[in-house]
Short mmCIF file of C-alpha atoms in Angstrom, two decimals:
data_model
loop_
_atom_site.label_atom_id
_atom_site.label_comp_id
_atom_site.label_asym_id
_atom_site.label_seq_id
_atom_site.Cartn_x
_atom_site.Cartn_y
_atom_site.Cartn_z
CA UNK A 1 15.61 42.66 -60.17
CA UNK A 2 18.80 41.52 -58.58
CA UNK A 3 18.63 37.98 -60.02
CA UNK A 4 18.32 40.24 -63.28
CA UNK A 5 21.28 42.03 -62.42
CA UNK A 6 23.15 39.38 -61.41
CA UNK A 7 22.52 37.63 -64.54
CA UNK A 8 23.84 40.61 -66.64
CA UNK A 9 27.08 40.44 -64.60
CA UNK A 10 27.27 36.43 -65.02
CA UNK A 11 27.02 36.59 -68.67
CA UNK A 12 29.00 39.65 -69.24
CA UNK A 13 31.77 37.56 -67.55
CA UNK A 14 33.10 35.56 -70.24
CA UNK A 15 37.06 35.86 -69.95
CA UNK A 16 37.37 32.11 -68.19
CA UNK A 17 36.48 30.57 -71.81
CA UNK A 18 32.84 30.19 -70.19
CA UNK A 19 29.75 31.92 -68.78
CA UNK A 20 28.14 30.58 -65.99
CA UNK A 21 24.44 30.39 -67.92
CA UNK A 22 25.67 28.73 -71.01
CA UNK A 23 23.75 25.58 -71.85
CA UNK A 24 25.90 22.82 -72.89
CA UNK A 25 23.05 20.51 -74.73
CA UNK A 26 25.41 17.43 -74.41
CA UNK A 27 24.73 18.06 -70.41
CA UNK A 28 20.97 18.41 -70.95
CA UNK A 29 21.36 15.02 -73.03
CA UNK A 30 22.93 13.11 -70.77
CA UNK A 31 21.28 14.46 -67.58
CA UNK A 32 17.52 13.70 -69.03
CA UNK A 33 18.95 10.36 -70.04
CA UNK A 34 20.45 10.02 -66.29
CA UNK A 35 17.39 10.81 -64.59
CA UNK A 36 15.19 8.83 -66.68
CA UNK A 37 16.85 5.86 -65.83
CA UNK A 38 17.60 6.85 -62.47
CA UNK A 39 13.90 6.97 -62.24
CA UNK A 40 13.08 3.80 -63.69
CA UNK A 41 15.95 1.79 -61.58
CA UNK A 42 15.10 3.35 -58.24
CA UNK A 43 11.00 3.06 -59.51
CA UNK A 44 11.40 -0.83 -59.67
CA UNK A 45 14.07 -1.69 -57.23
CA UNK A 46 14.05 1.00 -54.69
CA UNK A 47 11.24 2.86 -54.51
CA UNK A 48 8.29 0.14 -54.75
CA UNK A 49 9.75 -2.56 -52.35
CA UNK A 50 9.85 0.42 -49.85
CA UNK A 51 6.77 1.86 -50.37
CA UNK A 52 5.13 -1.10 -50.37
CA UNK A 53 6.43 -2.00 -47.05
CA UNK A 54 5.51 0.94 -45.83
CA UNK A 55 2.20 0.77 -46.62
CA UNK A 56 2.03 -2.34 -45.62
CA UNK A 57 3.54 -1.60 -41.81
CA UNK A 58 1.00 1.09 -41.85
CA UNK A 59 -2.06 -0.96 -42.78
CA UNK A 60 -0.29 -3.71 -40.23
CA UNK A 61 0.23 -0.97 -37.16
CA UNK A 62 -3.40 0.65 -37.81
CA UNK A 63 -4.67 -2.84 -37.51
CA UNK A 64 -3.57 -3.48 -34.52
CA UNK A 65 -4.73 -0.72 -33.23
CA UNK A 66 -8.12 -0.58 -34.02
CA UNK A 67 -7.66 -4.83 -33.05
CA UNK A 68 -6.30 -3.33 -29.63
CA UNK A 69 -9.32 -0.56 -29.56
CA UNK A 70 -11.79 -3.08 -30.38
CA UNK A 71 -10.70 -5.66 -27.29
CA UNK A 72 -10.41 -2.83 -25.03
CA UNK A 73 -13.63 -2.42 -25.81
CA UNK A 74 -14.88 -5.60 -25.83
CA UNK A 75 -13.09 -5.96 -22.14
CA UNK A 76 -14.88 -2.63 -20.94
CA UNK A 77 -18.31 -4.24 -21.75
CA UNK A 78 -17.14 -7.23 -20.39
CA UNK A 79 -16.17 -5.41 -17.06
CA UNK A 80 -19.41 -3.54 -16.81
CA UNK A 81 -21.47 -6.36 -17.60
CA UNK A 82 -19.79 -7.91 -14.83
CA UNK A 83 -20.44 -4.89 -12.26
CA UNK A 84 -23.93 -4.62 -13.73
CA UNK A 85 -24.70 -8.53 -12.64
CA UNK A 86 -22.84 -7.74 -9.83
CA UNK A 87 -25.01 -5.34 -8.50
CA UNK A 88 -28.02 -7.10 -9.66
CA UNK A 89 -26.94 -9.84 -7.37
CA UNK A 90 -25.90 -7.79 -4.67
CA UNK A 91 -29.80 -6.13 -5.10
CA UNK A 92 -30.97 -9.23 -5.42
CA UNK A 93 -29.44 -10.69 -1.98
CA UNK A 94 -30.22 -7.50 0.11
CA UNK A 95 -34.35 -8.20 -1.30
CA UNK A 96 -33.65 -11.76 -0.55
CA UNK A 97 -32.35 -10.88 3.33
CA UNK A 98 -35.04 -8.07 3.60
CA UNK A 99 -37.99 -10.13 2.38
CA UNK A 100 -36.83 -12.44 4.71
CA UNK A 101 -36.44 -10.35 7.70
CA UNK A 102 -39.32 -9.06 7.23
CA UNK A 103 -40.98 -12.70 7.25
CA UNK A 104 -39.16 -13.82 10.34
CA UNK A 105 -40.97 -10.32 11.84
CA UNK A 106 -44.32 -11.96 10.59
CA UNK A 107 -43.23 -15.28 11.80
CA UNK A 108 -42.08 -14.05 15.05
CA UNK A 109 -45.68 -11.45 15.79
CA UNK A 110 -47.86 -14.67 14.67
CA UNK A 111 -46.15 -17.56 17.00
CA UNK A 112 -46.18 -14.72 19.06
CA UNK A 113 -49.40 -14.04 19.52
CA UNK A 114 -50.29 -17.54 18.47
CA UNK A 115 -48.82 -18.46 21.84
CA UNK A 116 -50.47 -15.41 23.57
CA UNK A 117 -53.60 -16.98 22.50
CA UNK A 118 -52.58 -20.23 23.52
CA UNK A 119 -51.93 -19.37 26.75
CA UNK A 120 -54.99 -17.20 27.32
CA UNK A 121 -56.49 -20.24 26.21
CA UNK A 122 -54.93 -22.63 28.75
CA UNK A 123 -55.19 -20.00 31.73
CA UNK A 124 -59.05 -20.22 30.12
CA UNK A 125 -59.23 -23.65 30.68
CA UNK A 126 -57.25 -24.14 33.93
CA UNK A 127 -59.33 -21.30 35.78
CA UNK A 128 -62.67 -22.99 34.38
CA UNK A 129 -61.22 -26.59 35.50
CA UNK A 130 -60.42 -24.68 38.94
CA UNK A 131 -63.70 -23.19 38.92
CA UNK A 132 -65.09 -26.82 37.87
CA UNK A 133 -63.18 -28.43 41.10
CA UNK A 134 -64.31 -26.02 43.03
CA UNK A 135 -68.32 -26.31 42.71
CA UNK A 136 -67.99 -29.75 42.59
CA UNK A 137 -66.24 -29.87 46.18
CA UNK A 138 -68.90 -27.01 47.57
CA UNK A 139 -71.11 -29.80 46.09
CA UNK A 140 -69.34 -32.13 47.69
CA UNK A 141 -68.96 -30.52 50.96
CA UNK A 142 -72.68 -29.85 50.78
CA UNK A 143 -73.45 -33.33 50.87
CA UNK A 144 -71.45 -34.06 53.00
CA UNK A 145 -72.49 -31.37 55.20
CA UNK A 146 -75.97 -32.06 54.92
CA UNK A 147 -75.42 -36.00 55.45
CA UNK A 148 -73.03 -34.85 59.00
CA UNK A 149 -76.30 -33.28 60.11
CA UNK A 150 -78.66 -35.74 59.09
CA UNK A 151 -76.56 -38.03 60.75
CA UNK A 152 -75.78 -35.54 63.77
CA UNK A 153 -79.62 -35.03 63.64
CA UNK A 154 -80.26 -39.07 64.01
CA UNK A 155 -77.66 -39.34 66.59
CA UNK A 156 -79.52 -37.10 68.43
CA UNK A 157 -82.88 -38.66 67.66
CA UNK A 158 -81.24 -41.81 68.87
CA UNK A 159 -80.16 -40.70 71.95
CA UNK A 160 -82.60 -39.51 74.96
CA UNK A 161 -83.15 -36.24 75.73
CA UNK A 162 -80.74 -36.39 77.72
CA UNK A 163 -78.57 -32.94 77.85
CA UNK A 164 -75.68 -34.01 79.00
CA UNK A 165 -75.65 -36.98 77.09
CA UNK A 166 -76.64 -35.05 73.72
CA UNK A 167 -73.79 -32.65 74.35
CA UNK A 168 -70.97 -35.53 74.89
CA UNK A 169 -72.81 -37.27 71.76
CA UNK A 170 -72.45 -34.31 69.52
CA UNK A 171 -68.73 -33.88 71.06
CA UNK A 172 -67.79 -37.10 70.29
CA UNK A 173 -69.64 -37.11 66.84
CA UNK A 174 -67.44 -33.58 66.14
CA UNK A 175 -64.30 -35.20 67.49
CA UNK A 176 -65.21 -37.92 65.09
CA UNK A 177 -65.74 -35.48 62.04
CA UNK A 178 -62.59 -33.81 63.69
CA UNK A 179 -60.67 -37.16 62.71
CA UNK A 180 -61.96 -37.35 59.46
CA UNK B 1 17.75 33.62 -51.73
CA UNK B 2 18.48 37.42 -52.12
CA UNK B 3 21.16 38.08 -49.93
CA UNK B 4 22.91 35.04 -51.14
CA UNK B 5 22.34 36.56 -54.85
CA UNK B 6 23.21 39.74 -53.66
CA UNK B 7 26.29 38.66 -51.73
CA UNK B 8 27.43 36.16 -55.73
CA UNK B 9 26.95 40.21 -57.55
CA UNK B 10 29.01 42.00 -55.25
CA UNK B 11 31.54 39.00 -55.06
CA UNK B 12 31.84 39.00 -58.49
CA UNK B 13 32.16 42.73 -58.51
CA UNK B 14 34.72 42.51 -56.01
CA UNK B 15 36.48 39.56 -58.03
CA UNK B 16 36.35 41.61 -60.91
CA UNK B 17 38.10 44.57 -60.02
CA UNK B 18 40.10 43.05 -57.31
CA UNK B 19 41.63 40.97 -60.23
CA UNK B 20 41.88 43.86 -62.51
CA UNK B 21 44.06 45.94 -60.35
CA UNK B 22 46.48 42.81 -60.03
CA UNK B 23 46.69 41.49 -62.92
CA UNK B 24 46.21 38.29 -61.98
CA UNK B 25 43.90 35.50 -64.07
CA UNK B 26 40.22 35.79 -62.98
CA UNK B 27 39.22 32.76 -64.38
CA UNK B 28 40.13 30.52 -61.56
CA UNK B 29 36.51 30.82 -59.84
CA UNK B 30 34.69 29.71 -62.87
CA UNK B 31 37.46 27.17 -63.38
CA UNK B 32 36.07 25.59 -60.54
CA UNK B 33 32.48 26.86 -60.76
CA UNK B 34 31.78 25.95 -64.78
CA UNK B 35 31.41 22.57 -66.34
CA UNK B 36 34.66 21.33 -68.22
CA UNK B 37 36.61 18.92 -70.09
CA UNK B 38 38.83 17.77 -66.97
CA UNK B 39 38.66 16.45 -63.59
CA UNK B 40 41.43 18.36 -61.54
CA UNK B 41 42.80 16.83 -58.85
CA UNK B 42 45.33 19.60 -57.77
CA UNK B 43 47.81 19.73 -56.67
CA UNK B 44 47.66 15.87 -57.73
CA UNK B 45 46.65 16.28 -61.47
CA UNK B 46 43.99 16.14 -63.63
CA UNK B 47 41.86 13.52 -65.49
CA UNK B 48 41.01 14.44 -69.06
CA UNK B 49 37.91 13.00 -70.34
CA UNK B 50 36.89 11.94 -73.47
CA UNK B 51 35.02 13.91 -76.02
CA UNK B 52 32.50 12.39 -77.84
CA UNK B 53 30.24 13.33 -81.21
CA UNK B 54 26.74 12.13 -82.07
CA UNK B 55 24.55 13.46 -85.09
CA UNK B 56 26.78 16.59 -84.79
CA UNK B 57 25.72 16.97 -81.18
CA UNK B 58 29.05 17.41 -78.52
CA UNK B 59 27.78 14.39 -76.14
CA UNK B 60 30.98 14.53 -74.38
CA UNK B 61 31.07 13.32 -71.15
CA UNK B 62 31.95 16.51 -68.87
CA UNK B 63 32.90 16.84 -65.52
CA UNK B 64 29.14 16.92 -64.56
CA UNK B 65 27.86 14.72 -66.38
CA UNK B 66 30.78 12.12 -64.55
CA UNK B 67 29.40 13.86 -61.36
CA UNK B 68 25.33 13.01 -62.01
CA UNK B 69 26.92 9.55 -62.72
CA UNK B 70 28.73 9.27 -59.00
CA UNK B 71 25.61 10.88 -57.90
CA UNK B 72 23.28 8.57 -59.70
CA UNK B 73 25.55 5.51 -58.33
CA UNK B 74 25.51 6.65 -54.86
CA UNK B 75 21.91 6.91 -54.83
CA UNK B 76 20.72 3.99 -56.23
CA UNK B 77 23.11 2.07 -54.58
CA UNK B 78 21.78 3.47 -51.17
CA UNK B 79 18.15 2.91 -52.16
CA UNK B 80 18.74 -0.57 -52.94
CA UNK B 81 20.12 -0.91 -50.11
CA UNK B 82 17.72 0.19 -47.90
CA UNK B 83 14.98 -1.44 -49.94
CA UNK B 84 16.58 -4.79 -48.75
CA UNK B 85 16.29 -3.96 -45.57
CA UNK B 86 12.37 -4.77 -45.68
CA UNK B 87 13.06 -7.93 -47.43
CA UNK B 88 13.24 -9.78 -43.79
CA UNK B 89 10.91 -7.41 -41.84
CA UNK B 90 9.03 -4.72 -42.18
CA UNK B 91 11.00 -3.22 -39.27
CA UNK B 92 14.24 -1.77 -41.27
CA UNK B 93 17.21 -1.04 -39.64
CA UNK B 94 20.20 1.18 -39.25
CA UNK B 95 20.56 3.31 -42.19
CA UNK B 96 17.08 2.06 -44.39
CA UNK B 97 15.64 4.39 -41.26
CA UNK B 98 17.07 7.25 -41.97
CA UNK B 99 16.41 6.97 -45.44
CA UNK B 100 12.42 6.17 -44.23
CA UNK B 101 12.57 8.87 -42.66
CA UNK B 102 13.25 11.16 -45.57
CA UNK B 103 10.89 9.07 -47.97
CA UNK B 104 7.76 9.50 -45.74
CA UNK B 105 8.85 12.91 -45.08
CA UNK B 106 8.15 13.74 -48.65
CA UNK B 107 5.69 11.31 -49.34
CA UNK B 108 3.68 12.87 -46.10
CA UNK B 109 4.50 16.31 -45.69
CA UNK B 110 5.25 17.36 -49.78
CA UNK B 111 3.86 15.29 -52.23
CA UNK B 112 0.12 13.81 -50.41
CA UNK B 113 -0.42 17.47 -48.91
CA UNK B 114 0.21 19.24 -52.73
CA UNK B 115 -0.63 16.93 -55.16
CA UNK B 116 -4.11 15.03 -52.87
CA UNK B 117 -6.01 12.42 -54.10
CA UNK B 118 -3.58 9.82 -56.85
CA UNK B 119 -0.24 11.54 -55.62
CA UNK B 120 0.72 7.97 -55.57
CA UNK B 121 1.48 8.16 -59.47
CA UNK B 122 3.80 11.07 -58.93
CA UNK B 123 5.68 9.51 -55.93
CA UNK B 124 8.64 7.63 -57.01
CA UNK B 125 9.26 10.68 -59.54
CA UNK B 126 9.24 13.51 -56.81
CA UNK B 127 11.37 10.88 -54.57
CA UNK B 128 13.57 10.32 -57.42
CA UNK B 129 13.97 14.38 -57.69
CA UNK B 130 14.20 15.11 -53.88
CA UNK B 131 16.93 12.52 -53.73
CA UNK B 132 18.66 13.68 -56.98
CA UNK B 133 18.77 17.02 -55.92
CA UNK B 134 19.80 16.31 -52.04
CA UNK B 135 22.68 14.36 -53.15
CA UNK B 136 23.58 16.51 -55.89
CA UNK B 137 23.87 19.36 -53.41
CA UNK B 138 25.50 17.96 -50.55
CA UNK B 139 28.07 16.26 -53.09
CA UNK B 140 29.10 19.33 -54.50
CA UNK B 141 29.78 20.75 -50.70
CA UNK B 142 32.61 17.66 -50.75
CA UNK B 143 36.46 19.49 -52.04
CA UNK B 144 37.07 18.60 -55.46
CA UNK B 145 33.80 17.56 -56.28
CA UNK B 146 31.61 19.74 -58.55
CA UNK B 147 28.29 20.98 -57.72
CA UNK B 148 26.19 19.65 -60.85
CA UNK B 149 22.84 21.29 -59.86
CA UNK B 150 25.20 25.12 -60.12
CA UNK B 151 24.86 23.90 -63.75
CA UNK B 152 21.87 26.00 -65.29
CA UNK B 153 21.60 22.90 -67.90
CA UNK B 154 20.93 19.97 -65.02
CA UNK B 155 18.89 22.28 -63.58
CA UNK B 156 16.90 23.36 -66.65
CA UNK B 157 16.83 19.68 -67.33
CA UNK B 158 15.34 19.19 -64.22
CA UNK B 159 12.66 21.56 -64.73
CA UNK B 160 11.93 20.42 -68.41
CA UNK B 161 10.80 16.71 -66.72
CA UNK B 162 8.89 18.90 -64.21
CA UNK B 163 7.42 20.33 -67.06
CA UNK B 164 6.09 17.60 -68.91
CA UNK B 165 5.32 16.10 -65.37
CA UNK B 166 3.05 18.49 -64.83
CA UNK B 167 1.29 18.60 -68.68
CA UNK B 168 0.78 14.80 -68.13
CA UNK B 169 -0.52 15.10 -64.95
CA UNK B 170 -3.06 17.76 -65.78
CA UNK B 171 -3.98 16.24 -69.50
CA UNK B 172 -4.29 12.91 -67.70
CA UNK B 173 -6.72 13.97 -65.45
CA UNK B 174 -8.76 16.31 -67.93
CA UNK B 175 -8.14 15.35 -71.32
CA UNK B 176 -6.08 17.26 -73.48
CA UNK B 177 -9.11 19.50 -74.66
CA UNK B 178 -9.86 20.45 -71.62
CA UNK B 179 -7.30 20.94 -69.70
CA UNK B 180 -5.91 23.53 -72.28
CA UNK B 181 -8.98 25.07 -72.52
CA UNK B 182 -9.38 24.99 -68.28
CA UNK B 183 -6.32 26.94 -68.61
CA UNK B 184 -7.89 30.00 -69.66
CA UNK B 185 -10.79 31.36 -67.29
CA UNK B 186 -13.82 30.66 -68.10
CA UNK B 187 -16.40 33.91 -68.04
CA UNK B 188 -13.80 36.25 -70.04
CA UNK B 189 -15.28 38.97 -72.51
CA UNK B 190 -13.71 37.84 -76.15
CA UNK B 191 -11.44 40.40 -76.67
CA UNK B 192 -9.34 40.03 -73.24
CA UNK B 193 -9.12 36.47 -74.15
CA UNK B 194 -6.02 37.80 -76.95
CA UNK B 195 -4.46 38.90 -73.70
CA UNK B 196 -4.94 36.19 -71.54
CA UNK B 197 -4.17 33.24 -73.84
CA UNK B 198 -0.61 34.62 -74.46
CA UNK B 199 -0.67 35.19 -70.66
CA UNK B 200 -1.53 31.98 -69.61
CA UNK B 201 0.50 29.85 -72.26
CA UNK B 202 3.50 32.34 -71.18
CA UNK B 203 2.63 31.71 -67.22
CA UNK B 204 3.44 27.86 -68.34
CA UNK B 205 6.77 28.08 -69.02
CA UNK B 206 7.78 30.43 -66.32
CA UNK B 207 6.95 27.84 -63.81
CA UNK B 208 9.94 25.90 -64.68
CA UNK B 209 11.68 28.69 -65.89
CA UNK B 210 11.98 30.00 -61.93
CA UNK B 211 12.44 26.38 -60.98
CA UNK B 212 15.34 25.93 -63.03
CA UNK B 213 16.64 29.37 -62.04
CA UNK B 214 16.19 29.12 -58.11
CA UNK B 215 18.24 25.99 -57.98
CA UNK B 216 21.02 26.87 -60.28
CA UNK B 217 21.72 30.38 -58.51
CA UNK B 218 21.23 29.08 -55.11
CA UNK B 219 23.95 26.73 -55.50
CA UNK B 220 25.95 28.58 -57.56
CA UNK B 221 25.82 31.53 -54.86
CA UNK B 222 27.61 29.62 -52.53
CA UNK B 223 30.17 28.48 -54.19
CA UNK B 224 31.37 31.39 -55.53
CA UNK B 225 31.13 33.75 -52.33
CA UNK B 226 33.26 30.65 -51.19
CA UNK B 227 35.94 31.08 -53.35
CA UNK B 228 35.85 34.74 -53.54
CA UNK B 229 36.41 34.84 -49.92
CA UNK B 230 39.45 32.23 -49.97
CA UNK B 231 40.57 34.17 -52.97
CA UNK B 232 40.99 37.74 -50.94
CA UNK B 233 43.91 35.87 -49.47
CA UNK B 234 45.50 35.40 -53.18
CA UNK B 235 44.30 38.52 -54.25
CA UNK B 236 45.67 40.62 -51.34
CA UNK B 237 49.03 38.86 -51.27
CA UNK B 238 48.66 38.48 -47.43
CA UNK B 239 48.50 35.78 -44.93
CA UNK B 240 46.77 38.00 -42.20
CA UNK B 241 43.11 37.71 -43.78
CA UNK B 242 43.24 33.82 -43.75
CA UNK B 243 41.69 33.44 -40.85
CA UNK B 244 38.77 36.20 -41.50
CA UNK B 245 38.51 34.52 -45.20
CA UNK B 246 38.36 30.60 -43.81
CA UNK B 247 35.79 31.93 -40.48
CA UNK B 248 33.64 33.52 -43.36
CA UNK B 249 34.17 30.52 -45.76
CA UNK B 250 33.19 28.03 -42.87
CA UNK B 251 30.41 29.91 -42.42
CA UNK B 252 29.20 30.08 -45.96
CA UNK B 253 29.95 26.21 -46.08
CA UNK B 254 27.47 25.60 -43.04
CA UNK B 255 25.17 27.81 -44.90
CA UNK B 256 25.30 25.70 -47.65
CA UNK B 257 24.64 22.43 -45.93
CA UNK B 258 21.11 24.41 -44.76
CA UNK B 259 20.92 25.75 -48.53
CA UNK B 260 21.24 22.40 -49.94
CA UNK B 261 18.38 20.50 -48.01
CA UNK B 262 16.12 23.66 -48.47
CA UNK B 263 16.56 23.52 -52.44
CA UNK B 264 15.88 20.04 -52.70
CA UNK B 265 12.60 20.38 -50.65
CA UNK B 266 11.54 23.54 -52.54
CA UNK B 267 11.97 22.21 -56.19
CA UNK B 268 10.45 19.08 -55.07
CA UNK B 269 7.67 20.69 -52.94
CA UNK B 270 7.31 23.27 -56.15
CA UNK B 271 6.73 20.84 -58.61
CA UNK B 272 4.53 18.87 -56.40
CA UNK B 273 2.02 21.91 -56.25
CA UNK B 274 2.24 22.34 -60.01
CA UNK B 275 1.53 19.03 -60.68
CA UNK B 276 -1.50 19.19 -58.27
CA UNK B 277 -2.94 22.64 -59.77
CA UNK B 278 -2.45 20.90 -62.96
CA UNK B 279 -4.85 18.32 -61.95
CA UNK B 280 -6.88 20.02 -59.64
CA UNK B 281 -7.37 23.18 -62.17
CA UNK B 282 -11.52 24.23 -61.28
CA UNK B 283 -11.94 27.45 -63.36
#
């Protein structure tokens, strides 16, 4: 409405040899012709070098990007591979120092008792060699204790019947076993 | 858009009958407002230019058709520029950025957004009209420059290319046949088709019509609430309003600057969308 009314009032005022909507064609002429070839200049020198460029910066900086996003990602697998062997290894050595630990604990029990049984063995065999030594001196002793009175008893044989005599034969024959 | 319009009526009102009381010439404002023969330089003269005929046609070369010239030269000679700018790099520099900046505004934020999928047909024509109109509005702002877009025949010029922009774009995509025929909705009973084929064949041409009309009384607006207000200080024969008529002038001028950028993105942004309902038309 008020572009209507202002209109009216516009063309109404015609005293300045002129109204504000009259259409000069000679203007519509020469402005299609200006345009067109502004167009067609600013198409081919302007407007195409630029665009192109742009497109290509774009194309360029989304490259990059995705390049950039692509070896961060690369890096990130990298890394965790990395902490993944990492820890594998670190697993692996704590196996490795427990397996082992708990070998030495094997080791250790079975020299252990090993020598337990070792020396049971040897306290065996000293206490039979004792026990050896020992009958064979009773045995000894026996003999000899047997062959003192045999001999005692010949001595005595030998000798009259003599009491005194017997006594200081059997004292000397003691002293003599005394000696020995 | 409306208070401006409303502000250019009552301006003009005021002009009127301010002028008619003091018998003084009204015609200065459209002096400076309307297309003409001469390019006044006052107080340092005037330039007359020369007329020209062609098949009876008056192809004279007017003060804005000179001014769509210096416009034309400035802007090619500022694309060119920064289009050599990427000749070494892509990187451009200094002022090819600024002028980036405006080309992938409209390339990213009008023309992909309204037009979609192959706006990159339409691109250097929309760029070509954004940075017409831009310059063309911000020229006019300059003193004794004229504002060629507050010329209803640029801007109806402007709006014819949009036009047949906007027919090629949709019988490109569609076919002739069928695009005409998409125009009408499909589904109608037969006898409101007599209304709606008018309708739609009439709903065409308003497109550009408003187009043509926006731009022209935007700028035009501005101008002349300009003048009117530096012309109270004529009119009322008194130095005491200068400084309320220059305040109010300085403010309009600012207003303009604003005005200007807004009307180049509309009519671009405007013709973008027709051209991408032409070619996007699903009935």
């Amino acid at each position: 409405m008020l572009t209507l009314l202002s209109f009216l009032l516009l063309a109404v005022e015609q005293e300045g040899g002129g109204s504000l909507i009259d259409v000069n064609p000679g203007v519509i002429f020469w402005t299609v012709v200006t345009f067109v070839l502004l167009l067609l200049i600013l198409k081919k020198f302007a407007w195409k070098p630029i665009l192109i460029a742009l497109e290509q910066r774009e194309t360029a900086i989304k490259e990059s990007l995705e390049r950039a996003e692509k070896a961060n990602k690369d890096a990130q697998k990298v890394l965790s591979e990395n902490q993944a062997s990492l820890e594998k290894a670190d697993e692996e050595s704590k196996k490795i120092i427990s397996q082992s630990r708990v070998y030495a604990e094997k080791l250790k029990e079975q020299i252990l008792r090993e020598s337990e049984a070792e020396a049971k063995k040897i306290i065996e065999n000293a206490s039979a060699e004792i026990e050896r030594k020992k009958d064979a001196a009773f045995d000894e002793l026996k003999t000899q204790i047997s062959e003192i009175a045999i001999r005692a008893a010949e001595i005595i044989l030998k000798e009259n019947l003599n009491k005194e005599a017997q006594i200081k034969v059997l004292n000397n024959y003691i002293d003599q076993i005394n000696k020995n | 858009m409306f208070s401006n319009q409303t502000a250019n009526t009552k301006a003009l009102a005021d002009t009127i009958s301010k002028s008619g009381q003091n018998n003084s010439d009204p015609s200065w404002i459209m002096h400076h407002v309307l297309d003409g023969k001469t390019i006044s330089f006052e107080p340092f003269g005037s330039i007359h230019l020369p007329e020209m005929h062609f098949l009876g046609m008056d192809l004279s070369v007017t003060k804005h058709v000179f001014f769509i010239w210096i416009v034309a030269i400035i802007l090619v000679t500022m694309a060119i520029f920064s289009a050599r700018s990427y000749r070494k790099s892509l990187i451009p520099k200094g002022f090819a950025n600024l002028f980036e900046i405006m080309i992938v505004f409209v390339r990213d934020e009008i023309v992909a957004p309204s037009i979609g999928n192959g706006y990159q047909l339409f691109l250097p024509y929309l760029l070509t009209l954004f940075f017409f109109i831009l310059l063309s509005n911000l020229l006019g702002l300059i003193p004794y420059t004229a504002t060629v877009t507050g010329n209803i025949a640029v801007t109806a010029s402007l709006a014819a290319i949009s036009f047949v922009a906007t027919q090629f774009a949709g019988i490109k995509q569609h076919g002739a046949y069928k695009y005409f025929k998409n125009l009408v909705p499909s589904g109608m009973p037969g006898w409101i088709l007599i209304i709606i084929i008018p309708l739609e064949i009439l709903g065409l041409f308003t497109k550009p019509f408003a187009l043509s009309i926006r731009l022209f009384a935007n700028m035009i607006a501005g101008h002349i609430v300009i003048f009117s207000l530096l012309g109270l200080i004529f009119i009322m024969h008194t130095f005491y309003v200068a400084p309320v008529s220059v305040g109010f002038a300085l403010f309009i001028e600012m207003l303009e600057i604003l005005v200007a950028v807004i009307q180049a993105y509309i009519f671009t942004m405007l013709t973008a969308l027709f051209i991408g309902m032409s070619m996007h038309s699903e009935h």
